[in-house]
Each structure stands twice: as C-alpha cells, then as structure tokens.
mmCIF file of C-alpha atoms in Angstrom:
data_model
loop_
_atom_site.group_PDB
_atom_site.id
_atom_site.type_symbol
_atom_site.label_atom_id
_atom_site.label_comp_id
_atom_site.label_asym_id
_atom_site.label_seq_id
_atom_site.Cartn_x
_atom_site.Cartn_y
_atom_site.Cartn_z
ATOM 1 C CA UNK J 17 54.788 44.978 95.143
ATOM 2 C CA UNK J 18 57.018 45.776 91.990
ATOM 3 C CA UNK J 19 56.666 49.426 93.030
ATOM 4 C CA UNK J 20 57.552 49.266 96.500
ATOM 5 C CA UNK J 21 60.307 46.934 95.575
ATOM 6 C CA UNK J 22 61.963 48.904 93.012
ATOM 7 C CA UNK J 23 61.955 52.151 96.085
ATOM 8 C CA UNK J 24 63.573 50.057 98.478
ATOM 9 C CA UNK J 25 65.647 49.443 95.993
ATOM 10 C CA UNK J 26 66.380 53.115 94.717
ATOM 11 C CA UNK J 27 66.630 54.163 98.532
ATOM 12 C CA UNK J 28 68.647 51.467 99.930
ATOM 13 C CA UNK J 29 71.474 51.650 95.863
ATOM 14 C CA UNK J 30 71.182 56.053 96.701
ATOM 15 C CA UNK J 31 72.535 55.267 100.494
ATOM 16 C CA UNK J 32 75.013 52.794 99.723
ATOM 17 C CA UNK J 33 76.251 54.724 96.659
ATOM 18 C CA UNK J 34 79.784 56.117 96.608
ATOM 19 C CA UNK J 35 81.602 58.229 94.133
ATOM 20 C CA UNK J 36 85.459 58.789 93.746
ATOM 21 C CA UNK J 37 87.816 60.889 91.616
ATOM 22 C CA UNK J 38 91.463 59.296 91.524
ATOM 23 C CA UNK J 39 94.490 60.134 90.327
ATOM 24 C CA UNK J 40 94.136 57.857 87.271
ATOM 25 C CA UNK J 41 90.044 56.868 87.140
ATOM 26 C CA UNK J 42 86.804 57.455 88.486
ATOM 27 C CA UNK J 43 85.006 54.897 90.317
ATOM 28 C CA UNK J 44 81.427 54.378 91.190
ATOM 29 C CA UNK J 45 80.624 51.563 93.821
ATOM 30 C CA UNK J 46 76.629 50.949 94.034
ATOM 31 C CA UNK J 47 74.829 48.367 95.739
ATOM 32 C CA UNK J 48 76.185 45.222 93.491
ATOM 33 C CA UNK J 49 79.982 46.501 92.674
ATOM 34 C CA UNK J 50 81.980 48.657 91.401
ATOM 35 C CA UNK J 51 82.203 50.405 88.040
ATOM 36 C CA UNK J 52 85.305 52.080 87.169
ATOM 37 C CA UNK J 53 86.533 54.385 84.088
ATOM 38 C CA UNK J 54 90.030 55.348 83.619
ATOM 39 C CA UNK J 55 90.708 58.723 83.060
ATOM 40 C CA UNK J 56 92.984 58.255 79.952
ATOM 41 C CA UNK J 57 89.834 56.696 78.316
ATOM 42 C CA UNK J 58 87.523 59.876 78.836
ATOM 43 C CA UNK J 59 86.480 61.971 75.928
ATOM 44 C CA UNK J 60 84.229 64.064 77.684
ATOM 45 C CA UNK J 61 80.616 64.585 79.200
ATOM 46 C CA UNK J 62 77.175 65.243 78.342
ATOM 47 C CA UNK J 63 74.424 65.830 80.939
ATOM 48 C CA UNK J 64 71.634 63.510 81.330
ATOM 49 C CA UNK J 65 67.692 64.342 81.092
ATOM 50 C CA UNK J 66 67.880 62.042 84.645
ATOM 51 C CA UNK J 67 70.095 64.722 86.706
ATOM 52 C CA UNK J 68 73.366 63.218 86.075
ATOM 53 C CA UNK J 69 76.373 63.746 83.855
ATOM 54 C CA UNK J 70 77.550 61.158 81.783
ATOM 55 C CA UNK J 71 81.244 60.678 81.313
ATOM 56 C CA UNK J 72 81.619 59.165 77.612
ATOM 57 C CA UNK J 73 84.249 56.441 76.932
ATOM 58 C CA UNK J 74 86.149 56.181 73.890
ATOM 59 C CA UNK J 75 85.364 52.887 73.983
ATOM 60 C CA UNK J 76 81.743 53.525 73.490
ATOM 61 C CA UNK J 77 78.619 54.944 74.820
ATOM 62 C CA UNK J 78 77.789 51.289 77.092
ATOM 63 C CA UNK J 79 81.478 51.627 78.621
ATOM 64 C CA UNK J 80 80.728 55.546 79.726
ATOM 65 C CA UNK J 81 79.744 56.198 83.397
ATOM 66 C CA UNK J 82 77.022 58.459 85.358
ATOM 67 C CA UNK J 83 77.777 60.882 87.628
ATOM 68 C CA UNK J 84 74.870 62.522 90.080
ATOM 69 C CA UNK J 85 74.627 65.752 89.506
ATOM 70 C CA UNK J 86 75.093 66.692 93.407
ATOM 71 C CA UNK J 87 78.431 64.967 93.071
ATOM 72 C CA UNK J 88 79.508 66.697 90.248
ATOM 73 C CA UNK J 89 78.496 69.897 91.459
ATOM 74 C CA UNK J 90 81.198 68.935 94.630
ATOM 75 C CA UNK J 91 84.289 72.003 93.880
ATOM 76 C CA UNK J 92 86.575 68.952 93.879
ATOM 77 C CA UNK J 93 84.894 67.441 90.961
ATOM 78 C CA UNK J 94 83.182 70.915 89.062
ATOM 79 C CA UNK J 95 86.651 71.898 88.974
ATOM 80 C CA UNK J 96 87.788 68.412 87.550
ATOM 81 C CA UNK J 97 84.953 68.866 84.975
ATOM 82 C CA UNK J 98 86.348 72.146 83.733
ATOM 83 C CA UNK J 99 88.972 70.072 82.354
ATOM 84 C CA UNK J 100 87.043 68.188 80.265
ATOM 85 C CA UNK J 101 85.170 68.856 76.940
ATOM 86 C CA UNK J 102 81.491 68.938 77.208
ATOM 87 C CA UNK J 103 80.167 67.030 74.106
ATOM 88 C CA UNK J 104 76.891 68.817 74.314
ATOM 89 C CA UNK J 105 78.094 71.729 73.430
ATOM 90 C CA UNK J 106 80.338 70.665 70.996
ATOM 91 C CA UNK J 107 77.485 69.100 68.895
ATOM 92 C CA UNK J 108 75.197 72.418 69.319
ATOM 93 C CA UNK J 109 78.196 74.091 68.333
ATOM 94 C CA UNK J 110 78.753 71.407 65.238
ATOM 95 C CA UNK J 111 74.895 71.769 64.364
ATOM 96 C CA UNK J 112 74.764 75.748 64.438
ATOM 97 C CA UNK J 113 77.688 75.889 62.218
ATOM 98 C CA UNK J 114 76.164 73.707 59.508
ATOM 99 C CA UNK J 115 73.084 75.946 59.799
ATOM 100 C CA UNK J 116 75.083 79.143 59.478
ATOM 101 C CA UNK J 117 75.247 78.150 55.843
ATOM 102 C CA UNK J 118 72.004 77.303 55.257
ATOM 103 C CA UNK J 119 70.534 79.631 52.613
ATOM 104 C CA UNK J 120 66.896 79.112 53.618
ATOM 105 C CA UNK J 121 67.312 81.631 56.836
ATOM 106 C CA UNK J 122 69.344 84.158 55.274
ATOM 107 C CA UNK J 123 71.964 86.024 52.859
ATOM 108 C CA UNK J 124 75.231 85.741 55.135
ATOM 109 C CA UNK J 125 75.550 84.291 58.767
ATOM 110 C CA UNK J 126 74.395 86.834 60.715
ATOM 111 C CA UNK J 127 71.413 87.301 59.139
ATOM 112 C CA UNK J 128 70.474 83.690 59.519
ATOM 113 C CA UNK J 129 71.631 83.592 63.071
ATOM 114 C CA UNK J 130 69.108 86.091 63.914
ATOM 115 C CA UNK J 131 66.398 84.648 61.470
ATOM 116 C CA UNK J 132 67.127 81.034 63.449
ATOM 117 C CA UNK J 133 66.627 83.329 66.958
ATOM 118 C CA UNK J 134 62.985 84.771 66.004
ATOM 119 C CA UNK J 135 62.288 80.970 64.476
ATOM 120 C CA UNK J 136 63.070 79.503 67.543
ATOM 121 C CA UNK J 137 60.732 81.714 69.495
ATOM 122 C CA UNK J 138 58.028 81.205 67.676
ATOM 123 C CA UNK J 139 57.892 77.620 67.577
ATOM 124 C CA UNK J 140 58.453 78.073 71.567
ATOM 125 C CA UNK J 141 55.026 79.694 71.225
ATOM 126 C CA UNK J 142 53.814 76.706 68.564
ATOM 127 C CA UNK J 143 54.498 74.636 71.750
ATOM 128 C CA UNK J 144 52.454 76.580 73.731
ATOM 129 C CA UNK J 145 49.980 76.535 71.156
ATOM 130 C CA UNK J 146 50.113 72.285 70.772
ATOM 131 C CA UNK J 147 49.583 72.299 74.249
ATOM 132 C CA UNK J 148 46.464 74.465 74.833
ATOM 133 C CA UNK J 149 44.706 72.942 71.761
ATOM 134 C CA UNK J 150 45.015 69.510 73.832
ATOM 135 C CA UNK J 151 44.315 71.265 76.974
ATOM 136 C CA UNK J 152 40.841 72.469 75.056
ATOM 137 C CA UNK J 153 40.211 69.227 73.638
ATOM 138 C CA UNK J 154 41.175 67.258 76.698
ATOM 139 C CA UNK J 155 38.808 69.118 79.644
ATOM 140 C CA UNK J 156 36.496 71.555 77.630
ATOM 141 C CA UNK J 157 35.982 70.492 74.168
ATOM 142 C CA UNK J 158 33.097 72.948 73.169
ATOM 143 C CA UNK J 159 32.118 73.191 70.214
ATOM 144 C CA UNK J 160 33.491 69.821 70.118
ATOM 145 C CA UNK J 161 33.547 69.673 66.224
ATOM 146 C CA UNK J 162 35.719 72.267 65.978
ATOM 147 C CA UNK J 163 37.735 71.391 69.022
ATOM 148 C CA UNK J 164 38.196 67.508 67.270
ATOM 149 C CA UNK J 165 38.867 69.171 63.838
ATOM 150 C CA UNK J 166 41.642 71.520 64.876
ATOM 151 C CA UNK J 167 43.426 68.641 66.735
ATOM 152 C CA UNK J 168 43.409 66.685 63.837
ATOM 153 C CA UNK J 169 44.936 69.229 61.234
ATOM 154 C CA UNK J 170 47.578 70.759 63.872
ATOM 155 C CA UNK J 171 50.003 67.231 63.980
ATOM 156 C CA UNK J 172 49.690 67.057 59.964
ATOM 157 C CA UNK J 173 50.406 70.820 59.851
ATOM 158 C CA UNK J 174 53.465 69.867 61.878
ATOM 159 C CA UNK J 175 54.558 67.207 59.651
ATOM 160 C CA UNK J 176 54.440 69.138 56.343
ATOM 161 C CA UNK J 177 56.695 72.536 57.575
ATOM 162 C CA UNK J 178 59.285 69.157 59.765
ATOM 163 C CA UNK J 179 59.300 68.179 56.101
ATOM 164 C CA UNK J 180 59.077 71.642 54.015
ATOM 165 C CA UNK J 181 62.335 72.893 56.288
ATOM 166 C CA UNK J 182 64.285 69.499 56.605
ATOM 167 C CA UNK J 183 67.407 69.692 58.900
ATOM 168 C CA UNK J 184 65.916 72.947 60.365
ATOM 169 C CA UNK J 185 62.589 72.017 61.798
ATOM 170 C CA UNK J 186 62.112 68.574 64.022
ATOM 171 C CA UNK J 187 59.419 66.897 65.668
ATOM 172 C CA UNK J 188 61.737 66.083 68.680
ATOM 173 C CA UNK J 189 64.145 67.649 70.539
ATOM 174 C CA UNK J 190 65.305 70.090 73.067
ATOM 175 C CA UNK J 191 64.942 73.519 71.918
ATOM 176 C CA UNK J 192 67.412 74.283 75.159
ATOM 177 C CA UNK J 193 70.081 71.363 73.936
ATOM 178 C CA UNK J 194 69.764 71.666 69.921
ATOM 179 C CA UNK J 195 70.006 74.885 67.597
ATOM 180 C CA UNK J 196 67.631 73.505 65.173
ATOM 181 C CA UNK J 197 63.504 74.652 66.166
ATOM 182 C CA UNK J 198 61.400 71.626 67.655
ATOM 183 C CA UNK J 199 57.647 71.285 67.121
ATOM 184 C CA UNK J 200 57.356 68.403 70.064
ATOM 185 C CA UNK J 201 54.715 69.730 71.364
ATOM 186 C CA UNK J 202 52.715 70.596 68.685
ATOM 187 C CA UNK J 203 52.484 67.595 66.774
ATOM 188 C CA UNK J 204 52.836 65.151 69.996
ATOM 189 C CA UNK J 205 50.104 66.501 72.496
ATOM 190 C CA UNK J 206 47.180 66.839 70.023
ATOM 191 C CA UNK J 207 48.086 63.212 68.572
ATOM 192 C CA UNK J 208 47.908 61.856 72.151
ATOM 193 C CA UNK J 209 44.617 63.847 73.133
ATOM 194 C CA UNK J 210 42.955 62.669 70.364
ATOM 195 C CA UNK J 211 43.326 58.961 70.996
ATOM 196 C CA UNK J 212 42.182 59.775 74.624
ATOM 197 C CA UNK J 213 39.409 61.747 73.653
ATOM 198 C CA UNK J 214 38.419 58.389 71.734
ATOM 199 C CA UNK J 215 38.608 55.935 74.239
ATOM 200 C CA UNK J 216 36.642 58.604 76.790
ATOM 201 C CA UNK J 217 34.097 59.048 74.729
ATOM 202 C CA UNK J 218 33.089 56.149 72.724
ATOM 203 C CA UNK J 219 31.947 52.339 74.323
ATOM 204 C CA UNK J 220 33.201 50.715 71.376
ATOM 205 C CA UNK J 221 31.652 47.326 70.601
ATOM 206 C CA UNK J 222 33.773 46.332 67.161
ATOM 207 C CA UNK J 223 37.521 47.277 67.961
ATOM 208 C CA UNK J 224 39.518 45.143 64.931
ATOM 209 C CA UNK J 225 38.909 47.306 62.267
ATOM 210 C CA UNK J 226 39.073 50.364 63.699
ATOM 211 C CA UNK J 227 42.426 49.424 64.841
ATOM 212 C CA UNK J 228 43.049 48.263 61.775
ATOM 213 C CA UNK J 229 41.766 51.299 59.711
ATOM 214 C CA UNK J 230 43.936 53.362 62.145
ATOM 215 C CA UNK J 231 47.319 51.799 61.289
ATOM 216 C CA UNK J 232 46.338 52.239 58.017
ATOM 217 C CA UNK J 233 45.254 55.884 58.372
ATOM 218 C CA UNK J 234 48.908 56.503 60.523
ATOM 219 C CA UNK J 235 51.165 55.131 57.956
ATOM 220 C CA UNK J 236 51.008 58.040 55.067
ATOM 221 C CA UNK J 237 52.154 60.372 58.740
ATOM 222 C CA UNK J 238 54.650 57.913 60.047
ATOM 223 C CA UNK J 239 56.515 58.103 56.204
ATOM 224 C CA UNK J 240 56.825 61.633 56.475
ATOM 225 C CA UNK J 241 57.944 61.762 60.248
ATOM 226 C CA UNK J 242 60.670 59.268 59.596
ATOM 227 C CA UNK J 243 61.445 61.364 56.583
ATOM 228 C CA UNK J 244 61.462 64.507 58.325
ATOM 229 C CA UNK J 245 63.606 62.518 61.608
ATOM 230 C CA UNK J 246 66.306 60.974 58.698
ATOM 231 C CA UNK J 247 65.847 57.801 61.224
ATOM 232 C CA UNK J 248 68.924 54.984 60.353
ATOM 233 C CA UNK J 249 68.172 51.784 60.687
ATOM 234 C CA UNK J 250 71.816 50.808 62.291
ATOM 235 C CA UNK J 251 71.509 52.424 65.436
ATOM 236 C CA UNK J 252 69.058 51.144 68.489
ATOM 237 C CA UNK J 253 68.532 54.903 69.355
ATOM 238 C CA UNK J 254 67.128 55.711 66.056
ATOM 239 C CA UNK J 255 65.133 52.356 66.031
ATOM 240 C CA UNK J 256 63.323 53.503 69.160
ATOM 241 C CA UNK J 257 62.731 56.886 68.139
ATOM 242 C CA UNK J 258 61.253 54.934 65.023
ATOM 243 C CA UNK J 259 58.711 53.304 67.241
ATOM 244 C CA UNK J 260 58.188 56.551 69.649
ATOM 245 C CA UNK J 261 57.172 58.036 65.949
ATOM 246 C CA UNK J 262 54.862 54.882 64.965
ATOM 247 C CA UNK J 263 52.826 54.881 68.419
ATOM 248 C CA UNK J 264 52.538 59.039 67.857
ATOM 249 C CA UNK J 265 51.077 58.542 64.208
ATOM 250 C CA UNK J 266 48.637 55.857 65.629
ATOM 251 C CA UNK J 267 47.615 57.849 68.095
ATOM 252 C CA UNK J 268 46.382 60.290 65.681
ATOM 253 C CA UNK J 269 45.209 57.474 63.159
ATOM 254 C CA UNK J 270 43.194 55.711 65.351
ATOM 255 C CA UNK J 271 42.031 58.327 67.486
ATOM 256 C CA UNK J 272 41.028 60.822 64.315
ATOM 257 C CA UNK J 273 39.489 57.384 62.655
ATOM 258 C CA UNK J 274 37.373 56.517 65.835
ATOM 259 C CA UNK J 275 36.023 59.718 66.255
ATOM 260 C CA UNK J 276 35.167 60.272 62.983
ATOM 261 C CA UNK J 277 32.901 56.940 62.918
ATOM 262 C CA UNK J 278 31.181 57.964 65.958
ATOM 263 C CA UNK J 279 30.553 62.363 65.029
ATOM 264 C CA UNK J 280 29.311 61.685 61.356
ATOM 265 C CA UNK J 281 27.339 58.491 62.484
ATOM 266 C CA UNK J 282 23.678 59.643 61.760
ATOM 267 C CA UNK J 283 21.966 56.034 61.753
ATOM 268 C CA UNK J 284 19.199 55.301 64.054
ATOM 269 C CA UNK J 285 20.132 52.936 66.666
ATOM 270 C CA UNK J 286 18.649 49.537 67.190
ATOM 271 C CA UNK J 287 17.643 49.429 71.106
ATOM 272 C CA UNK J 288 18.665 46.125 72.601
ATOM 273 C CA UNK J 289 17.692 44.235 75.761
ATOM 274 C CA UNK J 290 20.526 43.339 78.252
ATOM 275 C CA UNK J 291 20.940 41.857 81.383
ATOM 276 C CA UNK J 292 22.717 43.532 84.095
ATOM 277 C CA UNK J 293 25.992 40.886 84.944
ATOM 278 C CA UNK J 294 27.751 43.426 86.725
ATOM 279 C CA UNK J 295 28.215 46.365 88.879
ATOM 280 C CA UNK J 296 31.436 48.330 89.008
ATOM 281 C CA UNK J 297 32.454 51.177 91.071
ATOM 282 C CA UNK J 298 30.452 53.208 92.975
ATOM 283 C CA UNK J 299 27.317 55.704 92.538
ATOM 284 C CA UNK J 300 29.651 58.327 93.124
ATOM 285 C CA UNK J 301 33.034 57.382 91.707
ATOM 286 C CA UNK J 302 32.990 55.819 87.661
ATOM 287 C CA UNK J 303 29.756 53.946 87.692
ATOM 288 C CA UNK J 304 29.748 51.260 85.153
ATOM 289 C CA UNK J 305 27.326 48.512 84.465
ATOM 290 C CA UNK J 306 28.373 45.169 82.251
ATOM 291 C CA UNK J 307 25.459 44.200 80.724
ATOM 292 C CA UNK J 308 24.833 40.445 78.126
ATOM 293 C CA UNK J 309 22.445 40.952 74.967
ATOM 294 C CA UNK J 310 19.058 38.967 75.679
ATOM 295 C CA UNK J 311 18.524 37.859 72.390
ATOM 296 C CA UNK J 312 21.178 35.819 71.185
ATOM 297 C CA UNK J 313 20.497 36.743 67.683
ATOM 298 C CA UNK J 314 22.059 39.962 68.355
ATOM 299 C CA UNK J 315 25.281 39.468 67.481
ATOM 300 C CA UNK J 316 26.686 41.340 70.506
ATOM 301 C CA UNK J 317 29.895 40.346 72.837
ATOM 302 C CA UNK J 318 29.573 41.149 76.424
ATOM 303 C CA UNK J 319 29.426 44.802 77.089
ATOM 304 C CA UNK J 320 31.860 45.416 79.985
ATOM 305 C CA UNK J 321 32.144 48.623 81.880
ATOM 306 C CA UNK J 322 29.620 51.148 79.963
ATOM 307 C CA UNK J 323 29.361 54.299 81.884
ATOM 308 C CA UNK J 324 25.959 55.328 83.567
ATOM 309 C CA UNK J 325 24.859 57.869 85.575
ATOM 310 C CA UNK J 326 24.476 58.067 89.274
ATOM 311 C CA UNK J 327 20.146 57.638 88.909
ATOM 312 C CA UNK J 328 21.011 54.542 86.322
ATOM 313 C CA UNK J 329 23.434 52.944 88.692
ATOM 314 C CA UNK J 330 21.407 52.798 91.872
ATOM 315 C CA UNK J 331 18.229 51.676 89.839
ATOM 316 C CA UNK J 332 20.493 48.500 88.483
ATOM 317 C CA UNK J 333 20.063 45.390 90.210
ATOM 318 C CA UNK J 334 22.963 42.108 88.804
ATOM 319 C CA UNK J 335 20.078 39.696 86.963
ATOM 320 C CA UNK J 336 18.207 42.711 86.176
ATOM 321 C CA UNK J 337 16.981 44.123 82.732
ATOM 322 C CA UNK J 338 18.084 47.383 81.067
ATOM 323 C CA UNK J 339 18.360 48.407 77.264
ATOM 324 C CA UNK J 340 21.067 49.617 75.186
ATOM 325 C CA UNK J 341 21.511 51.807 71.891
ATOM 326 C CA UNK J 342 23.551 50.313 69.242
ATOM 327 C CA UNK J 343 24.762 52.315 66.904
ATOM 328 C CA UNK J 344 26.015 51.601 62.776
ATOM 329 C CA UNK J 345 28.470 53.866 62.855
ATOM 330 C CA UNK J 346 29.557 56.340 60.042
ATOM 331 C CA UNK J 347 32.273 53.657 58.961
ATOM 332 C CA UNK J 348 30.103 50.934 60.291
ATOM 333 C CA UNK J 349 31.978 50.181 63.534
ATOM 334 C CA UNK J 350 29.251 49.503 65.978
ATOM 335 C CA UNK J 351 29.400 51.694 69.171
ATOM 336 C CA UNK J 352 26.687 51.443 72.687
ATOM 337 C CA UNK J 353 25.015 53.251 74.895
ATOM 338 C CA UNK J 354 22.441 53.161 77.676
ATOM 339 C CA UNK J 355 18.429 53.642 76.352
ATOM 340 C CA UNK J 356 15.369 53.803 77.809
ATOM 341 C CA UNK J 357 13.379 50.834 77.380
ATOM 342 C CA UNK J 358 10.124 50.557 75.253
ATOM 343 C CA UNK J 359 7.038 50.167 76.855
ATOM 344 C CA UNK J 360 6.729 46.543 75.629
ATOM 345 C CA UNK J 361 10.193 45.426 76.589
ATOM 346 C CA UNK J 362 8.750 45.605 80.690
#
C-alpha cells in the first residue's frame, strides 16, 4: 500500500509539476506549493546523482532548489545555465590543484598529472576486480575456501593503501565527479557478499554473540575507514557517511566471523529429534520446515525456516518427526541442519 501510494504520488507531483525562469527568480510549483529562489541569491549549480541540477543558495544548501534535468536541458534554461558557475567543477578543479603538489605522484605537475591518470585507471580496473570477486563468491563460490578467503583480505587490502595514500585514495566517491582514485567497489562489494554469503549458508541457532563478536571484529576496520574518510563530526553528511562506513565494516565483521565458526567447525554434531510445526513454501520454490526440539533438555529455541530439499519437504507431515544436526561450532556458536534419523529414534 506504501508503494503504490508513494507512485500515485510521484505520478500525480511529476504531472502537476511546473518550472519557471523569471526575470528576477526561479520558481518551482509542485503538488503542495510553490518554492521560489531569487536569482540574486544563486551561487551556482551542481548536478544531482537523481537526474536533476541543484541550484545552491547562498543562504545554504536546505534553501537551494532542484531542477529536472529535462527542464534544464530546455535552450531557454541551458542557455540560462551557461551563466552560472557550476560548483562541481569548481571543487574538481579545487581538488586537482591541491594534488598537483602532492609529491607522492611525481617531481613537477605534469608528471603527477599523468601518474594520477594511469592511477585512476587502474583502480577503475580494482573496481572491476571488487566486483567479480563478489560475483565469484556470490553465485559460484568453488573452491569455496579460497573464494571466502580472498573476500575477506580484498576490503582490508583496501583499507591499508585508503590509508597508506591519504587524500589520494578513498573508499567512496565518483571517479567521474572527483580527481582523487576511489576503491568503492573494491572494499564495498566483497564486505556486502560476505555477510550474504553468511546468512545463505548457515541456519544459525545462537545469533548474540556472533553479532556481538562481529562488531567487535568491525571496529579495528571502521577506525581506519573513518581515518582514511577524515569524517567531521559537525556536519550531518559526514555523520551519515560515518554510519554508511560502520554498516560496511560489519558487514565484513560479522559475515568473515560467521563463516569462520561454521568452515573450521570440525566437531561432531549431536543429532536431535524435532517435531515438524511448520511448512513453508513450496516443494518447488524455498522449501523450509520449522521444526521444536523433542527433548526439552536440549536447550534449543524453535528452529524456524531451515531449508530442505524437495524429497525432505514432501515426506514432512506438521506433528510429524524429523532429526536435526547441531553443530559446536569452531567459536562455539551453535549452527543446524537436517539428519537422518537413527534407527532407534523411529
């Protein structure tokens, strides 16, 4: 309902919208009002990741005012735009010129122009690279030691050259918008993967302290990437990118923790008998069975959702018996899965 609200919404503000460039402001009318910006108050424009251009305010950023970029590609108003500074590429411009004195990339300017230029396309490839290795982990991970091991190192390899080369290497970014070289992909997609790969793969039955252990294993990373970000605590900008770089460095925490319980686990498991106390989806679409330990001894919460196969679902009946393997795990964070049953326990 939210969903189909919020496009009724979109479709009915986008019809009703109207745009106008007068003599002495611009003026947007949407659905509730009009918003207006007088043109001695402009200081120029940047363009929005959303397909609009943002006309900035010397009064501030939250007195500034979007322009669709269909609008502003209108002769009337490109024309108009030409007038104005675009703030974009006076902060590229700003940015380049401090690094045209860095001495890491070079002995005069040119030389580090061109230095920054071959930098920059290689760590367009290091995206590339960040991106298959979560592409390999995510739908083929085979051998999946290695695949788990070289997700692991490639975020912390990104952290230690953001922080070796300081002001010329990020973890965020626009490579197309900023001179400096961004490694977004490459320390953000394997991070993610990795806590996906974790809740795909293991039915976790103690979730506290791996959660736990992960914030814990995340914080050492989220130092360095605020370190390597120079994130201020007096803007709200900063303060989110803050938390974007928190839930990243979890990700990996948790995720790298998790999986690391589960691969090096080499226990026995202790087969358990459970009833059957629900069903969920289909044979052929997510099977899942929800299953309460017998013995009450066992120390075990109500398994919800562990996936089955197709032959396990249809020979499930709700009230029905069926055994699972608890495992230690390596850390001892106890993990299921489905088991055959011992002769005695029919």
């Amino acid at each position: 309902m939210i969903l189909a609200l919020g496009a009724v919404y979109a479709i009915v503000d986008a019809w009703t919208s109207r745009w106008r460039l007068l003599p002495d402001r611009v003026e947007a009318k949407g659905l509730f009002g009009v918003e207006s910006l007088s043109r001695a108050k402009i200081v120029g424009f940047r363009v929005e990741p959303q397909d609009h251009i943002r006309l900035e305010s010397v009064d501030g950023r939250k007195h500034g005012l979007s322009v669709p970029m269909h609008v502003a590609k209108n002769p009337v108003w490109a024309a108009w735009f030409e007038t104005l500074e675009n703030l974009d590429a006076v902060a590229f411009n700003q940015e380049l010129a401090i690094l045209e004195k860095d001495p890491r990339l070079g002995a005069n300017p040119t030389a580090r122009l061109e230095t920054l230029g071959s930098l920059r396309k290689l760590t367009g490839r290091a995206s590339l690279v960040g991106i298959g290795l979560a592409c390999w982990l995510l739908f083929y991970p085979h051998p999946y030691g290695p695949a788990v091991a070289i997700n692991v190192v490639t975020p912390l390899i990104a952290l230690a050259v953001a922080n070796r080369w300081r002001g010329l290497v990020s973890l965020m970014g626009d490579q197309g918008e900023e001179p400096t070289i961004s490694l977004m992909a490459f320390w953000f997609m394997p991070s993610l993967i990795l806590a996906l790969r974790a809740l795909l793969d293991i039915d976790k039955i103690d979730w506290i302290q791996p959660l736990c252990a992960g914030l814990g294993l995340a914080a050492i990373p989220f130092l360095f990437a605020l370190r390597a970000q120079r994130v201020s605590p007096k803007s709200w900008a900063t303060l989110f990118l803050a938390l974007f770089l928190a839930v990243v460095t979890f990700c990996w925490g948790w995720g790298t923790i998790s999986l690391a319980n589960w691969w090096f686990d080499k226990a026995p498991p202790a087969i358990q008998r459970a009833v059957v106390v629900h069903k969920g989806g289909s044979a052929d679409d997510d099977p899942t069975l929800s299953l309460r330990a017998v013995d009450a001894g066992a120390n075990l919460p109500l398994i919800e959702d562990l996936k089955v196969s197709k032959a396990r679902f249809e020979a499930s009946r709700v009230g029905g018996v069926a055994c699972v393997a608890i495992y230690p795990g390596w850390l001892g964070w106890r993990y299921v899965a489905m088991a055959r049953c011992p002769a005695a326990a029919h």
